[in-house]
Amino acid sequence: MEGSEGAPGAPGPAERSHRSSVSSVGARAADVLVYLMDDSALPLAVENVASVTAQDLHRTIREALQLPDVAVEAFALWLISPFLEVQLKPKHQPYKVCRQWPDLLYRFTDASEDDMATDEPSLQFRRNVFFPKRKELQVNNEEVLRLLYEEAKFNVLEVRYPCDAEDCEKLGALVCRLELGPYRQGQQTACAVKEKLDSFLPAHLCKRPHSLFTAFRSRGPRLVPGEQGLLSAYQEVKEEAVGAEAELLTRHYRAYLLKCHELPYYGCAFFYGEVDKPAQGFLHRGGRKAVTVAINLEGVHVIDIKEKHVLLGLRFQELSWDYTCSGDDEPILWLEFDGESEGTPVNKLLKVYSKQAELMSGLIEYCIELSLTREPPPVPETKVGPPAGPGPSQRHKLRRQSSVVCSRLQHLATIDYVDDGICEQTAGDESLLCARHGAKHFTERISFHPPNNLEELTSFPFYI
């Protein structure tokens, strides 16, 4: 399973697929390489590799790593390439899915014929997209926390999880503590941080500013933008006076994960697509921009790949959606939500062009169904005081702020309309019927084509 060079819009993590996961194809016993998020590979001797299931491999991995039972739900097997990332169901047979990989690339990507013929995915042991954050908070096993930490760190450094500079520095400080030990005053610590700066901060925060003005500054040592903030945050990392090193590591792993839990797209699955740019200039030219669509148990976020910030973030109770594709038409994921236009409340439609729209739509649908069937988290004790904020039936307005996690609707071209009933909006050769239900909880604010039952969803190719 060897990958090719990254496709346009596909970020760095898929480069891990440049390595083979099965060493001897067709043999009765084969060495299967399962890659972990710390960039290590776990070799497994597997009998009848062509028929082994993801569930069987998962069990073998847990035994090899001596993971506790919580790992059954916390992790899943993924097939990863620069063009496509899919989480396998327990019943899937990874070898057979790999044999079908060119067909999957043809169906769900814009890869060229040469790329389809040569791209080969790697088998990776990653966080399960359906593992709730509230259950992750209950994990105490050091190795499970370490694996979750390694994956979160990777997504932060690769800017799959966009973070503000201040948060990057705080997260990087915890990485410094884990890799360099407690902070020590002196030039030696500063030099150690500088030598491995790109291991602590995303690449765009490690670049030195280049301009005519900076060339005339003093010739003394200059810090890159995030370096000083990283050193300050490193110095502020709290140290426990008493405790074994293993206990300290567990605390720092958990602290890193807790900080990542503040990101609304933590634990998501990633898809690639394009959205329309707003018309600009005298000729009103628009065009498209490449985006990542991040979907987790809480909602959907459309992220600008180039600018590394959120364009649109919606919780499931804030959106309706549909997936359209017929004939030669381009597959589209439609996202409908409430907004404003010149001070007037309107309904907004965003088109996400992507051959992975079918996967996105199915995952959104299943996440909502799953949230309705799972036991809700315990309700905290009621305290006397002012109302905490809008209830589930009230819609939060999207904020426009400088934080990378806030929506930037001004950078999107949407279809706006006002209608209290049913609105018909022409979209190419298709007519999109937008059934409006008002500001209701997502149990009533459903997709345009709701499933008849949960069994109907289980035929979906991946994730579920």
Tab-separated table of N, CA and C in Angstrom, residues 58 71-78 87 126-132 136 148 151 267 297 374 463:
chain	number	residue	atom	x	y	z
A	58	HIS	N	-8.154	-5.252	14.956
A	58	HIS	CA	-8.268	-4.355	16.101
A	58	HIS	C	-7.941	-5.100	17.390
A	71	ALA	N	-10.183	0.899	24.773
A	71	ALA	CA	-9.628	1.079	23.431
A	71	ALA	C	-10.543	0.518	22.354
A	72	VAL	N	-11.436	-0.411	22.728
A	72	VAL	CA	-12.380	-0.962	21.751
A	72	VAL	C	-13.225	0.156	21.151
A	73	GLU	N	-13.658	1.067	21.986
A	73	GLU	CA	-14.506	2.174	21.530
A	73	GLU	C	-13.695	3.399	21.147
A	74	ALA	N	-12.526	3.575	21.748
A	74	ALA	CA	-11.759	4.803	21.532
A	74	ALA	C	-11.074	4.845	20.177
A	75	PHE	N	-10.707	3.681	19.626
A	75	PHE	CA	-9.918	3.660	18.391
A	75	PHE	C	-10.612	2.841	17.311
A	76	ALA	N	-10.214	3.122	16.095
A	76	ALA	CA	-10.719	2.386	14.937
A	76	ALA	C	-9.594	2.253	13.936
A	77	LEU	N	-9.780	1.378	12.969
A	77	LEU	CA	-8.825	1.239	11.874
A	77	LEU	C	-9.250	2.125	10.715
A	78	TRP	N	-8.278	2.833	10.161
A	78	TRP	CA	-8.526	3.736	9.038
A	78	TRP	C	-7.640	3.327	7.863
A	87	GLN	N	-12.763	5.586	7.710
A	87	GLN	CA	-12.756	4.740	8.910
A	87	GLN	C	-13.516	3.472	8.588
A	126	ARG	N	-6.333	4.851	14.614
A	126	ARG	CA	-6.641	6.239	14.956
A	126	ARG	C	-7.859	6.320	15.867
A	127	ARG	N	-8.092	7.522	16.334
A	127	ARG	CA	-9.252	7.782	17.172
A	127	ARG	C	-10.530	7.499	16.392
A	128	ASN	N	-11.484	6.876	17.055
A	128	ASN	CA	-12.796	6.590	16.476
A	128	ASN	C	-13.608	7.880	16.426
A	129	VAL	N	-14.093	8.242	15.255
A	129	VAL	CA	-14.835	9.493	15.109
A	129	VAL	C	-16.103	9.500	15.958
A	130	PHE	N	-16.584	8.321	16.376
A	130	PHE	CA	-17.811	8.224	17.173
A	130	PHE	C	-17.538	8.117	18.680
A	131	PHE	N	-16.294	8.303	19.094
A	131	PHE	CA	-15.951	8.237	20.519
A	131	PHE	C	-16.251	9.591	21.161
A	132	PRO	N	-17.217	9.660	22.082
A	132	PRO	CA	-17.606	10.956	22.657
A	132	PRO	C	-16.502	11.556	23.519
A	136	GLU	N	-13.937	10.232	26.671
A	136	GLU	CA	-12.491	10.409	26.648
A	136	GLU	C	-11.994	11.025	27.945
A	148	LEU	N	-3.960	9.111	21.992
A	148	LEU	CA	-4.880	10.205	21.700
A	148	LEU	C	-4.130	11.531	21.618
A	151	GLU	N	-2.162	11.865	18.288
A	151	GLU	CA	-3.026	12.200	17.156
A	151	GLU	C	-3.470	13.660	17.210
A	267	GLY	N	-11.668	15.644	17.061
A	267	GLY	CA	-12.153	14.289	16.843
A	267	GLY	C	-12.951	14.096	15.572
A	297	LEU	N	-19.153	14.460	16.098
A	297	LEU	CA	-20.447	14.189	16.731
A	297	LEU	C	-21.231	15.454	17.061
A	374	ARG	N	-28.166	7.475	21.741
A	374	ARG	CA	-27.233	7.309	22.852
A	374	ARG	C	-27.794	7.925	24.121
A	463	TYR	N	-17.473	4.290	7.948
A	463	TYR	CA	-17.733	4.963	9.212
A	463	TYR	C	-18.773	4.256	10.050
